[in-house]
Amino acid sequence: DIQMTQSPASLSASLGETVTIECRASEDIYSNLAWYQQKPGNSPQLLIYDANSLADGVPSRFSGSGSGTQYSLKINSLQSEDVASYFCQQYNNYPPTFGAGTKLELK
Amino acid sequence: QVQLKESGPGLVQPSETLSLTCTVSGFSLTSYSVSWVRQPSGKGPEWMGRMWYDGDTAYNSALKSRLSISRDTSKNQVFLKMNSLQTDDTGTYYCTRGPNWFAYWGQGTLVTVSS
């Protein structure tokens, strides 16, 4: 199975700041990567697919980039509603696998 | 609109079988695949298996010996059965739609394995 390693595990940032979360795959996943946001008590919500395509209804302050084994999620101008956990997921190989998550808090 | 909803028992005894139902609306099970994903508290999600739109199934090899996924298209339902449950099977179980990425999720159902 492809291992997905996220960093950092937790992150504290101020309102208005730009935040970057990294995800590394154990092998090349050819941009077959999605990012999700999960608020406490809620289901994961799709943010990004195909590494850099914004899902419907997702604010443009979210963006994804990367290739090969290295990917990142960037949040520009952090808002209070962005406090959540974020997960990456690869779908290049079976089974689809997720990262362990990054917990984003306000400073 | 697209909706998925999980249902089933919240508490299962160790070594027993878990049975969950995912009831969908807003789309046809013969046009879209539905996956089961579980998530232990505070950890990342784990993909368990999928019911394809054509009725075929795919399973995570780590769970394949214990897991069965089926469906009833007339009732718009997908079923999960997993046997020999242990305490580390405790978590929230979701059904979700999507070919590769998962754009639609149910609310999840918490399953606790305990005597």
PDB file of C-alpha atoms in Angstrom, chain A residues 2 7 17 26 29-30 45 48 70 73-74 87 89 104:
ATOM      1  CA  ILE A   2       1.139   3.583  -0.642  1.00  0.00           C
ATOM      2  CA  SER A   7       3.505  17.341   8.001  1.00  0.00           C
ATOM      3  CA  GLU A  17      -1.736  34.270   7.739  1.00  0.00           C
ATOM      4  CA  SER A  26       5.852   6.603  -0.567  1.00  0.00           C
ATOM      5  CA  ILE A  29       1.162   9.012  -7.434  1.00  0.00           C
ATOM      6  CA  TYR A  30       1.061  11.083 -10.650  1.00  0.00           C
ATOM      7  CA  GLN A  45     -15.289  17.655   2.998  1.00  0.00           C
ATOM      8  CA  ILE A  48      -8.989  19.656  -3.861  1.00  0.00           C
ATOM      9  CA  GLN A  70       5.452  15.706  -2.912  1.00  0.00           C
ATOM     10  CA  LEU A  73      -2.171  22.446   0.391  1.00  0.00           C
ATOM     11  CA  LYS A  74      -2.001  26.206   0.844  1.00  0.00           C
ATOM     12  CA  PHE A  87      -6.164  15.010   5.255  1.00  0.00           C
ATOM     13  CA  GLN A  89      -5.616  10.942   0.048  1.00  0.00           C
ATOM     14  CA  LEU A 104      -4.873  23.488  12.307  1.00  0.00           C
TER      15      LEU A 104
END
